[in-house]
Amino acid sequence: IFTWASAVSADAVDEGTLSKYFPQYNRANQCWVANVEQGSYCMKLDASKIVDSPTGKIKYILAAGDRYDFAQNKPSGAHVHSGNVAMFVLAKAGKQWQVISADTEIDVGAYGNAPTGWRFHQFGPDSYGFLNEHGDAHQGYSGSHYVILMPNGKAITKHFVGASADNENAGL
């Protein structure tokens, strides 16, 4: 299985895609503003990868965002809030890139923070996506899950695979 991870610097395609879906850029925080159902998030490019597929070049882009109060210029996450992740899959059509799958509101993370350091994986023949792990604790129950994001037609699917669970502090 192929795995890729590195510090990512945005290229013109990454910036153009994020600007199309999140038109407001906050220079002070160097992030795109996502106003989604769960609140406002400061979105930053976290991963980007191009692969050669049987149908041509495919680009995978992932942005991760933490809940943020832009009016007060401070983080606004609480235990009840997840972070926000956006994933885009683009196909090269001539000299242009065209979005073929996208989701700008993927709830994952805890305390208003999205996991960062997403790793690009090949999960099967011509099947690619991103992998990360996130965890949380509630009333003495804690656990973590691997999170897999993959395109499914025009949508992005989110899969959770249990990694650990503990109820030692639940008082049972």
CSV table of N, CA and C in Angstrom, one decimal:
chain,number,residue,atom,x,y,z
A,1,ILE,N,0.9,-1.2,0.0
A,1,ILE,CA,0.0,0.0,0.0
A,1,ILE,C,0.9,1.2,0.0
A,2,PHE,N,0.5,2.2,-0.8
A,2,PHE,CA,1.3,3.4,-1.0
A,2,PHE,C,0.8,4.4,0.1
A,3,THR,N,1.8,5.1,0.7
A,3,THR,CA,1.5,6.1,1.7
A,3,THR,C,2.4,7.3,1.4
A,4,TRP,N,1.8,8.5,1.6
A,4,TRP,CA,2.5,9.7,1.3
A,4,TRP,C,2.1,10.8,2.4
A,5,ALA,N,3.1,11.5,3.0
A,5,ALA,CA,2.8,12.5,3.9
A,5,ALA,C,4.0,13.5,3.8
A,6,SER,N,3.7,14.8,3.9
A,6,SER,CA,4.8,15.8,4.0
A,6,SER,C,4.2,17.1,4.3
A,7,ALA,N,5.0,18.1,4.6
A,7,ALA,CA,4.6,19.5,4.8
A,7,ALA,C,4.1,19.9,3.4
A,8,VAL,N,3.0,20.5,3.3
A,8,VAL,CA,2.4,20.9,2.0
A,8,VAL,C,2.5,22.4,1.8
A,9,SER,N,3.0,22.7,0.6
A,9,SER,CA,2.8,24.1,0.2
A,9,SER,C,1.8,24.2,-1.0
A,10,ALA,N,0.9,25.1,-0.9
A,10,ALA,CA,-0.1,25.2,-1.9
A,10,ALA,C,0.4,25.6,-3.3
A,11,ASP,N,-0.1,24.9,-4.3
A,11,ASP,CA,0.2,25.4,-5.7
A,11,ASP,C,-1.1,26.1,-6.2
A,12,ALA,N,-1.0,26.6,-7.4
A,12,ALA,CA,-2.1,27.4,-7.9
A,12,ALA,C,-3.4,26.6,-8.0
A,13,VAL,N,-3.3,25.3,-8.3
A,13,VAL,CA,-4.6,24.5,-8.3
A,13,VAL,C,-5.2,24.4,-6.9
A,14,ASP,N,-4.3,24.1,-5.9
A,14,ASP,CA,-4.8,24.0,-4.5
A,14,ASP,C,-5.5,25.3,-4.1
A,15,GLU,N,-4.8,26.4,-4.3
A,15,GLU,CA,-5.3,27.7,-3.9
A,15,GLU,C,-6.6,28.1,-4.7
A,16,GLY,N,-6.6,27.8,-6.0
A,16,GLY,CA,-7.8,28.1,-6.8
A,16,GLY,C,-9.0,27.3,-6.4
A,17,THR,N,-8.8,26.0,-6.0
A,17,THR,CA,-9.9,25.1,-5.6
A,17,THR,C,-10.4,25.6,-4.3
A,18,LEU,N,-9.5,25.9,-3.3
A,18,LEU,CA,-10.0,26.3,-2.0
A,18,LEU,C,-10.7,27.7,-2.1
A,19,SER,N,-10.2,28.6,-2.9
A,19,SER,CA,-10.8,29.9,-3.1
A,19,SER,C,-12.2,29.8,-3.8
A,20,LYS,N,-12.4,28.8,-4.6
A,20,LYS,CA,-13.7,28.6,-5.3
A,20,LYS,C,-14.7,28.2,-4.3
A,21,TYR,N,-14.4,27.3,-3.4
A,21,TYR,CA,-15.3,26.8,-2.4
A,21,TYR,C,-15.4,27.6,-1.1
A,22,PHE,N,-14.3,28.3,-0.8
A,22,PHE,CA,-14.3,29.2,0.4
A,22,PHE,C,-13.7,30.6,-0.1
A,23,PRO,N,-14.6,31.4,-0.7
A,23,PRO,CA,-14.2,32.7,-1.3
A,23,PRO,C,-13.5,33.7,-0.4
A,24,GLN,N,-13.8,33.6,0.9
A,24,GLN,CA,-13.2,34.6,1.8
A,24,GLN,C,-11.9,34.1,2.4
A,25,TYR,N,-10.8,34.9,2.2
A,25,TYR,CA,-9.5,34.5,2.7
A,25,TYR,C,-9.2,35.4,3.9
A,26,ASN,N,-8.7,34.9,5.0
A,26,ASN,CA,-8.4,35.7,6.2
A,26,ASN,C,-6.9,35.8,6.2
A,27,ARG,N,-6.3,37.0,5.8
A,27,ARG,CA,-4.9,37.1,5.8
A,27,ARG,C,-4.2,37.1,7.1
A,28,ALA,N,-4.9,37.6,8.2
A,28,ALA,CA,-4.3,37.6,9.5
A,28,ALA,C,-4.0,36.2,10.0
A,29,ASN,N,-4.9,35.2,9.7
A,29,ASN,CA,-4.7,33.9,10.1
A,29,ASN,C,-4.2,32.9,9.0
A,30,GLN,N,-4.1,33.5,7.8
A,30,GLN,CA,-3.6,32.8,6.6
A,30,GLN,C,-4.4,31.5,6.4
A,31,CYS,N,-5.7,31.7,6.3
A,31,CYS,CA,-6.6,30.6,6.1
A,31,CYS,C,-7.9,31.1,5.3
A,32,TRP,N,-8.6,30.1,4.7
A,32,TRP,CA,-9.8,30.3,4.1
A,32,TRP,C,-10.9,30.2,5.1
A,33,VAL,N,-11.9,31.0,5.0
A,33,VAL,CA,-13.0,31.0,6.0
A,33,VAL,C,-14.2,30.1,5.5
A,34,ALA,N,-14.5,29.1,6.3
A,34,ALA,CA,-15.6,28.2,5.9
A,34,ALA,C,-16.7,28.5,6.9
A,35,ASN,N,-17.8,29.0,6.4
A,35,ASN,CA,-19.0,29.2,7.2
A,35,ASN,C,-20.0,28.1,6.9
A,36,VAL,N,-20.0,27.1,7.7
A,36,VAL,CA,-20.8,25.8,7.5
A,36,VAL,C,-21.8,25.7,8.6
A,37,GLU,N,-22.6,24.7,8.5
A,37,GLU,CA,-23.7,24.5,9.5
A,37,GLU,C,-23.2,24.5,10.9
A,38,GLN,N,-22.0,23.9,11.2
A,38,GLN,CA,-21.5,23.8,12.5
A,38,GLN,C,-20.8,25.1,13.0
A,39,GLY,N,-20.7,26.1,12.2
A,39,GLY,CA,-20.0,27.3,12.6
A,39,GLY,C,-19.0,27.8,11.6
A,40,SER,N,-18.1,28.7,12.0
A,40,SER,CA,-17.0,29.2,11.2
A,40,SER,C,-15.7,28.5,11.5
A,41,TYR,N,-15.0,28.2,10.4
A,41,TYR,CA,-13.7,27.4,10.5
A,41,TYR,C,-12.6,28.1,9.7
A,42,CYS,N,-11.4,28.1,10.3
A,42,CYS,CA,-10.2,28.6,9.6
A,42,CYS,C,-9.6,27.4,8.9
A,43,MET,N,-9.8,27.3,7.6
A,43,MET,CA,-9.3,26.2,6.8
A,43,MET,C,-8.0,26.4,6.2
A,44,LYS,N,-7.1,25.4,6.3
A,44,LYS,CA,-5.7,25.4,5.7
A,44,LYS,C,-5.5,24.1,5.0
A,45,LEU,N,-4.7,24.3,3.9
A,45,LEU,CA,-4.3,23.1,3.1
A,45,LEU,C,-3.5,22.2,4.0
A,46,ASP,N,-3.9,20.9,4.0
A,46,ASP,CA,-3.2,19.9,4.8
A,46,ASP,C,-2.5,18.9,4.0
A,47,ALA,N,-3.1,18.5,2.8
A,47,ALA,CA,-2.4,17.5,2.0
A,47,ALA,C,-2.9,17.7,0.5
A,48,SER,N,-2.0,17.3,-0.4
A,48,SER,CA,-2.3,17.4,-1.8
A,48,SER,C,-1.4,16.4,-2.5
A,49,LYS,N,-2.0,15.7,-3.4
A,49,LYS,CA,-1.3,14.6,-4.1
A,49,LYS,C,-1.9,14.4,-5.5
A,50,ILE,N,-1.0,14.2,-6.5
A,50,ILE,CA,-1.4,13.9,-7.9
A,50,ILE,C,-1.0,12.4,-8.2
A,51,VAL,N,-1.9,11.7,-8.7
A,51,VAL,CA,-1.6,10.3,-9.1
A,51,VAL,C,-2.0,10.1,-10.6
A,52,ASP,N,-1.3,9.2,-11.2
A,52,ASP,CA,-1.6,8.8,-12.6
A,52,ASP,C,-2.6,7.6,-12.5
A,53,SER,N,-3.7,7.8,-13.1
A,53,SER,CA,-4.7,6.7,-13.1
A,53,SER,C,-4.9,6.3,-14.6
A,54,PRO,N,-5.7,5.2,-14.8
A,54,PRO,CA,-5.9,4.7,-16.1
A,54,PRO,C,-6.7,5.7,-17.0
A,55,THR,N,-7.4,6.7,-16.3
A,55,THR,CA,-8.1,7.7,-17.1
A,55,THR,C,-7.4,9.0,-17.2
A,56,GLY,N,-6.2,9.1,-16.6
A,56,GLY,CA,-5.4,10.3,-16.6
A,56,GLY,C,-5.0,10.8,-15.2
A,57,LYS,N,-4.5,12.0,-15.1
A,57,LYS,CA,-4.0,12.5,-13.8
A,57,LYS,C,-5.2,12.9,-12.9
A,58,ILE,N,-5.1,12.5,-11.7
A,58,ILE,CA,-6.1,12.8,-10.7
A,58,ILE,C,-5.4,13.5,-9.5
A,59,LYS,N,-6.0,14.6,-9.0
A,59,LYS,CA,-5.4,15.4,-7.9
A,59,LYS,C,-6.4,15.3,-6.7
A,60,TYR,N,-5.8,15.0,-5.6
A,60,TYR,CA,-6.5,14.9,-4.3
A,60,TYR,C,-6.0,16.0,-3.4
A,61,ILE,N,-7.0,16.8,-2.9
A,61,ILE,CA,-6.7,17.9,-2.0
A,61,ILE,C,-7.5,17.8,-0.7
A,62,LEU,N,-6.8,18.1,0.4
A,62,LEU,CA,-7.5,18.0,1.7
A,62,LEU,C,-7.1,19.3,2.5
A,63,ALA,N,-8.2,19.9,3.0
A,63,ALA,CA,-8.0,21.1,3.9
A,63,ALA,C,-8.6,20.8,5.2
A,64,ALA,N,-7.9,21.2,6.3
A,64,ALA,CA,-8.4,21.0,7.7
A,64,ALA,C,-8.6,22.3,8.3
A,65,GLY,N,-9.7,22.4,9.1
A,65,GLY,CA,-10.1,23.7,9.8
A,65,GLY,C,-10.5,23.5,11.2
A,66,ASP,N,-10.1,24.5,12.0
A,66,ASP,CA,-10.5,24.6,13.4
A,66,ASP,C,-11.5,25.7,13.5
A,67,ARG,N,-12.5,25.4,14.4
A,67,ARG,CA,-13.5,26.4,14.7
A,67,ARG,C,-12.9,27.7,15.2
A,68,TYR,N,-13.4,28.8,14.6
A,68,TYR,CA,-12.8,30.1,14.9
A,68,TYR,C,-13.9,31.2,14.9
A,69,ASP,N,-13.7,32.1,15.8
A,69,ASP,CA,-14.6,33.3,15.9
A,69,ASP,C,-13.8,34.4,15.2
A,70,PHE,N,-14.1,34.7,14.0
A,70,PHE,CA,-13.3,35.8,13.2
A,70,PHE,C,-13.6,37.2,13.7
A,71,ALA,N,-14.8,37.4,14.3
A,71,ALA,CA,-15.1,38.7,14.8
A,71,ALA,C,-14.2,39.1,16.0
A,72,GLN,N,-14.0,38.1,16.9
A,72,GLN,CA,-13.2,38.3,18.1
A,72,GLN,C,-11.7,37.8,17.9
A,73,ASN,N,-11.5,37.3,16.7
A,73,ASN,CA,-10.1,36.8,16.3
A,73,ASN,C,-9.5,35.8,17.3
A,74,LYS,N,-10.3,34.8,17.6
A,74,LYS,CA,-9.8,33.8,18.6
A,74,LYS,C,-10.5,32.4,18.3
A,75,PRO,N,-9.8,31.3,18.6
A,75,PRO,CA,-10.5,30.0,18.5
A,75,PRO,C,-11.8,30.0,19.3
A,76,SER,N,-12.8,29.2,18.8
A,76,SER,CA,-14.1,29.2,19.4
A,76,SER,C,-14.5,27.7,19.7
A,77,GLY,N,-13.6,26.8,19.6
A,77,GLY,CA,-14.0,25.4,19.8
A,77,GLY,C,-14.3,25.1,21.3
A,78,ALA,N,-15.2,24.1,21.4
A,78,ALA,CA,-15.6,23.6,22.8
A,78,ALA,C,-15.7,22.1,22.6
A,79,HIS,N,-15.8,21.4,23.7
A,79,HIS,CA,-15.8,19.9,23.7
A,79,HIS,C,-16.9,19.4,22.7
A,80,VAL,N,-18.0,20.0,22.6
A,80,VAL,CA,-19.1,19.6,21.8
A,80,VAL,C,-18.8,19.7,20.3
A,81,HIS,N,-17.9,20.5,19.9
A,81,HIS,CA,-17.6,20.8,18.5
A,81,HIS,C,-16.6,19.9,17.9
A,82,SER,N,-16.8,19.5,16.7
A,82,SER,CA,-15.8,18.8,15.9
A,82,SER,C,-15.0,19.8,15.1
A,83,GLY,N,-14.0,19.4,14.4
A,83,GLY,CA,-13.3,20.2,13.5
A,83,GLY,C,-14.0,20.0,12.1
A,84,ASN,N,-13.5,20.7,11.1
A,84,ASN,CA,-14.1,20.6,9.8
A,84,ASN,C,-13.0,20.2,8.8
A,85,VAL,N,-13.3,19.3,7.9
A,85,VAL,CA,-12.3,18.9,6.9
A,85,VAL,C,-13.0,19.0,5.5
A,86,ALA,N,-12.3,19.4,4.5
A,86,ALA,CA,-12.8,19.5,3.1
A,86,ALA,C,-11.9,18.6,2.3
A,87,MET,N,-12.5,17.9,1.4
A,87,MET,CA,-11.7,17.1,0.4
A,87,MET,C,-12.2,17.3,-1.0
A,88,PHE,N,-11.3,17.4,-1.9
A,88,PHE,CA,-11.6,17.6,-3.3
A,88,PHE,C,-10.8,16.6,-4.2
A,89,VAL,N,-11.5,16.1,-5.2
A,89,VAL,CA,-10.8,15.3,-6.2
A,89,VAL,C,-11.0,15.9,-7.5
A,90,LEU,N,-9.9,16.1,-8.2
A,90,LEU,CA,-9.9,16.8,-9.5
A,90,LEU,C,-9.3,15.9,-10.6
A,91,ALA,N,-9.9,16.0,-11.8
A,91,ALA,CA,-9.3,15.3,-12.9
A,91,ALA,C,-8.7,16.3,-13.9
A,92,LYS,N,-7.6,16.0,-14.5
A,92,LYS,CA,-7.0,16.9,-15.5
A,92,LYS,C,-7.7,16.7,-16.8
A,93,ALA,N,-8.3,17.8,-17.4
A,93,ALA,CA,-9.0,17.8,-18.6
A,93,ALA,C,-8.2,18.8,-19.5
A,94,GLY,N,-7.4,18.3,-20.4
A,94,GLY,CA,-6.5,19.2,-21.2
A,94,GLY,C,-5.5,19.9,-20.3
A,95,LYS,N,-5.5,21.2,-20.2
A,95,LYS,CA,-4.6,22.0,-19.4
A,95,LYS,C,-5.3,22.4,-18.1
A,96,GLN,N,-6.6,22.1,-17.9
A,96,GLN,CA,-7.4,22.5,-16.8
A,96,GLN,C,-7.7,21.3,-15.8
A,97,TRP,N,-7.9,21.7,-14.6
A,97,TRP,CA,-8.3,20.7,-13.6
A,97,TRP,C,-9.8,20.9,-13.3
A,98,GLN,N,-10.6,19.8,-13.3
A,98,GLN,CA,-12.0,19.9,-13.1
A,98,GLN,C,-12.4,19.1,-11.8
A,99,VAL,N,-13.1,19.7,-10.9
A,99,VAL,CA,-13.6,19.0,-9.7
A,99,VAL,C,-14.5,17.9,-10.1
A,100,ILE,N,-14.3,16.6,-9.6
A,100,ILE,CA,-15.1,15.5,-9.9
A,100,ILE,C,-15.8,15.0,-8.6
A,101,SER,N,-15.2,15.2,-7.5
A,101,SER,CA,-15.8,14.8,-6.2
A,101,SER,C,-15.4,15.9,-5.2
A,102,ALA,N,-16.3,16.2,-4.3
A,102,ALA,CA,-16.0,17.2,-3.3
A,102,ALA,C,-17.0,17.1,-2.1
A,103,ASP,N,-16.4,17.5,-0.9
A,103,ASP,CA,-17.3,17.7,0.3
A,103,ASP,C,-16.5,18.7,1.1
A,104,THR,N,-17.2,19.8,1.5
A,104,THR,CA,-16.6,20.9,2.3
A,104,THR,C,-17.0,20.9,3.7
A,105,GLU,N,-17.8,19.9,4.1
A,105,GLU,CA,-18.3,19.8,5.5
A,105,GLU,C,-18.2,18.4,6.1
A,106,ILE,N,-17.0,18.0,6.4
A,106,ILE,CA,-16.8,16.7,6.9
A,106,ILE,C,-16.4,16.9,8.4
A,107,ASP,N,-17.3,16.5,9.3
A,107,ASP,CA,-17.1,16.6,10.7
A,107,ASP,C,-16.2,15.6,11.2
A,108,VAL,N,-15.0,16.0,11.8
A,108,VAL,CA,-14.1,15.1,12.4
A,108,VAL,C,-13.2,15.9,13.3
A,109,GLY,N,-12.8,15.2,14.4
A,109,GLY,CA,-12.0,15.9,15.4
A,109,GLY,C,-12.7,16.2,16.7
A,110,ALA,N,-12.1,16.9,17.6
A,110,ALA,CA,-12.7,17.2,18.9
A,110,ALA,C,-12.3,18.6,19.3
A,111,TYR,N,-13.1,19.2,20.2
A,111,TYR,CA,-12.8,20.5,20.8
A,111,TYR,C,-12.7,21.6,19.7
A,112,GLY,N,-13.4,21.4,18.6
A,112,GLY,CA,-13.4,22.3,17.5
A,112,GLY,C,-12.2,22.2,16.6
A,113,ASN,N,-11.3,21.3,16.8
A,113,ASN,CA,-10.1,21.1,16.0
A,113,ASN,C,-10.1,19.9,15.1
A,114,ALA,N,-9.8,20.1,13.9
A,114,ALA,CA,-9.7,19.0,12.9
A,114,ALA,C,-8.3,18.4,13.0
A,115,PRO,N,-8.2,17.1,12.8
A,115,PRO,CA,-6.9,16.4,12.8
A,115,PRO,C,-6.1,17.0,11.6
A,116,THR,N,-4.8,17.1,11.8
A,116,THR,CA,-3.9,17.5,10.7
A,116,THR,C,-2.9,16.4,10.4
A,117,GLY,N,-2.1,16.5,9.4
A,117,GLY,CA,-1.2,15.5,9.0
A,117,GLY,C,-1.8,14.3,8.3
A,118,TRP,N,-2.8,14.6,7.5
A,118,TRP,CA,-3.5,13.5,6.8
A,118,TRP,C,-2.5,12.9,5.9
A,119,ARG,N,-2.6,11.5,5.8
A,119,ARG,CA,-1.7,10.8,4.9
A,119,ARG,C,-2.5,10.2,3.7
A,120,PHE,N,-1.9,10.3,2.6
A,120,PHE,CA,-2.5,9.8,1.3
A,120,PHE,C,-2.2,8.4,1.2
A,121,HIS,N,-3.2,7.6,0.9
A,121,HIS,CA,-3.1,6.1,0.8
A,121,HIS,C,-3.7,5.6,-0.5
A,122,GLN,N,-3.2,4.5,-1.0
A,122,GLN,CA,-3.9,3.7,-2.0
A,122,GLN,C,-4.5,2.6,-1.2
A,123,PHE,N,-5.8,2.5,-1.3
A,123,PHE,CA,-6.6,1.5,-0.5
A,123,PHE,C,-6.9,0.3,-1.4
A,124,GLY,N,-6.7,0.3,-2.7
A,124,GLY,CA,-7.0,-0.8,-3.6
A,124,GLY,C,-6.6,-0.4,-5.0
A,125,PRO,N,-6.8,-1.2,-6.0
A,125,PRO,CA,-6.5,-0.8,-7.3
A,125,PRO,C,-7.3,0.4,-7.7
A,126,ASP,N,-6.6,1.5,-8.1
A,126,ASP,CA,-7.2,2.7,-8.5
A,126,ASP,C,-8.1,3.3,-7.5
A,127,SER,N,-7.8,3.1,-6.2
A,127,SER,CA,-8.7,3.5,-5.1
A,127,SER,C,-7.8,4.3,-4.1
A,128,TYR,N,-8.0,5.6,-4.1
A,128,TYR,CA,-7.1,6.4,-3.2
A,128,TYR,C,-7.9,7.3,-2.3
A,129,GLY,N,-7.3,7.8,-1.3
A,129,GLY,CA,-7.9,8.7,-0.3
A,129,GLY,C,-7.0,9.1,0.8
A,130,PHE,N,-7.5,9.7,1.8
A,130,PHE,CA,-6.7,10.1,2.9
A,130,PHE,C,-7.1,9.4,4.2
A,131,LEU,N,-6.1,9.2,5.1
A,131,LEU,CA,-6.2,8.5,6.3
A,131,LEU,C,-5.6,9.4,7.5
A,132,ASN,N,-6.3,9.3,8.6
A,132,ASN,CA,-5.9,10.0,9.8
A,132,ASN,C,-6.5,9.2,11.0
A,133,GLU,N,-6.1,9.7,12.2
A,133,GLU,CA,-6.7,9.1,13.4
A,133,GLU,C,-7.2,10.2,14.3
A,134,HIS,N,-8.3,10.0,14.9
A,134,HIS,CA,-8.8,11.0,15.9
A,134,HIS,C,-9.4,10.3,17.1
A,135,GLY,N,-9.4,11.0,18.2
A,135,GLY,CA,-10.0,10.4,19.4
A,135,GLY,C,-10.7,11.4,20.2
A,136,ASP,N,-11.4,11.0,21.3
A,136,ASP,CA,-12.1,11.9,22.1
A,136,ASP,C,-12.5,11.1,23.4
A,137,ALA,N,-12.9,11.8,24.4
A,137,ALA,CA,-13.4,11.2,25.6
A,137,ALA,C,-14.7,11.9,26.1
A,138,HIS,N,-15.6,11.1,26.6
A,138,HIS,CA,-16.9,11.6,27.1
A,138,HIS,C,-17.2,10.8,28.4
A,139,GLN,N,-17.4,11.5,29.5
A,139,GLN,CA,-17.9,10.9,30.7
A,139,GLN,C,-17.1,9.6,31.1
A,140,GLY,N,-15.8,9.6,30.9
A,140,GLY,CA,-15.0,8.5,31.3
A,140,GLY,C,-14.8,7.5,30.2
A,141,TYR,N,-15.5,7.6,29.1
A,141,TYR,CA,-15.3,6.7,28.0
A,141,TYR,C,-14.4,7.4,27.0
A,142,SER,N,-13.3,6.7,26.6
A,142,SER,CA,-12.5,7.3,25.6
A,142,SER,C,-12.2,6.3,24.4
A,143,GLY,N,-11.9,6.8,23.3
A,143,GLY,CA,-11.6,6.0,22.2
A,143,GLY,C,-11.0,6.7,21.0
A,144,SER,N,-10.5,6.0,20.1
A,144,SER,CA,-9.9,6.6,18.9
A,144,SER,C,-10.3,5.8,17.7
A,145,HIS,N,-10.4,6.4,16.6
A,145,HIS,CA,-10.8,5.8,15.3
A,145,HIS,C,-9.8,6.2,14.2
A,146,TYR,N,-9.6,5.3,13.3
A,146,TYR,CA,-8.9,5.7,12.0
A,146,TYR,C,-10.1,6.3,11.2
A,147,VAL,N,-9.8,7.4,10.5
A,147,VAL,CA,-10.7,8.0,9.6
A,147,VAL,C,-10.2,7.9,8.2
A,148,ILE,N,-11.0,7.3,7.3
A,148,ILE,CA,-10.7,7.2,5.9
A,148,ILE,C,-11.6,8.0,5.1
A,149,LEU,N,-11.1,8.9,4.2
A,149,LEU,CA,-11.9,9.7,3.3
A,149,LEU,C,-11.6,9.3,1.9
A,150,MET,N,-12.6,8.9,1.2
A,150,MET,CA,-12.4,8.5,-0.2
A,150,MET,C,-13.5,9.0,-1.1
A,151,PRO,N,-13.2,9.3,-2.4
A,151,PRO,CA,-14.3,9.7,-3.3
A,151,PRO,C,-15.3,8.5,-3.6
A,152,ASN,N,-16.5,8.9,-3.7
A,152,ASN,CA,-17.6,7.9,-4.1
A,152,ASN,C,-18.5,8.6,-5.1
A,153,GLY,N,-18.2,8.5,-6.4
A,153,GLY,CA,-19.0,9.3,-7.3
A,153,GLY,C,-18.6,10.8,-7.1
A,154,LYS,N,-19.6,11.7,-7.0
A,154,LYS,CA,-19.4,13.1,-6.8
A,154,LYS,C,-19.2,13.4,-5.3
A,155,ALA,N,-19.4,12.5,-4.5
A,155,ALA,CA,-19.4,12.7,-3.0
A,155,ALA,C,-18.0,12.2,-2.4
A,156,ILE,N,-17.8,12.5,-1.2
A,156,ILE,CA,-16.7,12.0,-0.4
A,156,ILE,C,-17.3,11.2,0.7
A,157,THR,N,-16.8,9.9,0.9
A,157,THR,CA,-17.3,9.1,2.0
A,157,THR,C,-16.4,9.1,3.1
A,158,LYS,N,-16.9,9.1,4.3
A,158,LYS,CA,-16.1,9.0,5.6
A,158,LYS,C,-16.3,7.7,6.2
A,159,HIS,N,-15.2,7.0,6.5
A,159,HIS,CA,-15.3,5.7,7.2
A,159,HIS,C,-14.5,5.8,8.5
A,160,PHE,N,-15.1,5.3,9.5
A,160,PHE,CA,-14.4,5.2,10.8
A,160,PHE,C,-14.1,3.7,11.1
A,161,VAL,N,-12.9,3.4,11.5
A,161,VAL,CA,-12.5,2.1,11.9
A,161,VAL,C,-11.9,2.2,13.3
A,162,GLY,N,-12.6,1.5,14.2
A,162,GLY,CA,-12.2,1.6,15.6
A,162,GLY,C,-10.7,1.2,15.8
A,163,ALA,N,-10.0,2.0,16.6
A,163,ALA,CA,-8.6,1.8,16.9
A,163,ALA,C,-8.3,1.5,18.4
A,164,SER,N,-9.1,2.1,19.3
A,164,SER,CA,-8.9,1.8,20.7
A,164,SER,C,-10.2,2.3,21.4
A,165,ALA,N,-10.4,1.7,22.6
A,165,ALA,CA,-11.6,2.0,23.4
A,165,ALA,C,-11.2,1.8,24.9
A,166,ASP,N,-11.7,2.6,25.7
A,166,ASP,CA,-11.3,2.5,27.2
A,166,ASP,C,-12.5,3.1,28.0
A,167,ASN,N,-12.9,2.3,29.0
A,167,ASN,CA,-14.0,2.8,29.9
A,167,ASN,C,-13.5,2.9,31.3
A,168,GLU,N,-12.2,2.8,31.5
A,168,GLU,CA,-11.6,2.7,32.9
A,168,GLU,C,-12.0,3.9,33.8
A,169,ASN,N,-12.3,5.0,33.2
A,169,ASN,CA,-12.6,6.2,34.1
A,169,ASN,C,-14.1,6.5,34.1
A,170,ALA,N,-14.9,5.5,33.6
A,170,ALA,CA,-16.4,5.7,33.6
A,170,ALA,C,-17.0,5.4,34.9
A,171,GLY,N,-16.3,4.9,35.9
A,171,GLY,CA,-16.9,4.7,37.2
A,171,GLY,C,-17.8,3.5,37.2
A,172,LEU,N,-17.6,2.5,36.4
A,172,LEU,CA,-18.4,1.3,36.4
A,172,LEU,C,-17.9,0.3,37.4
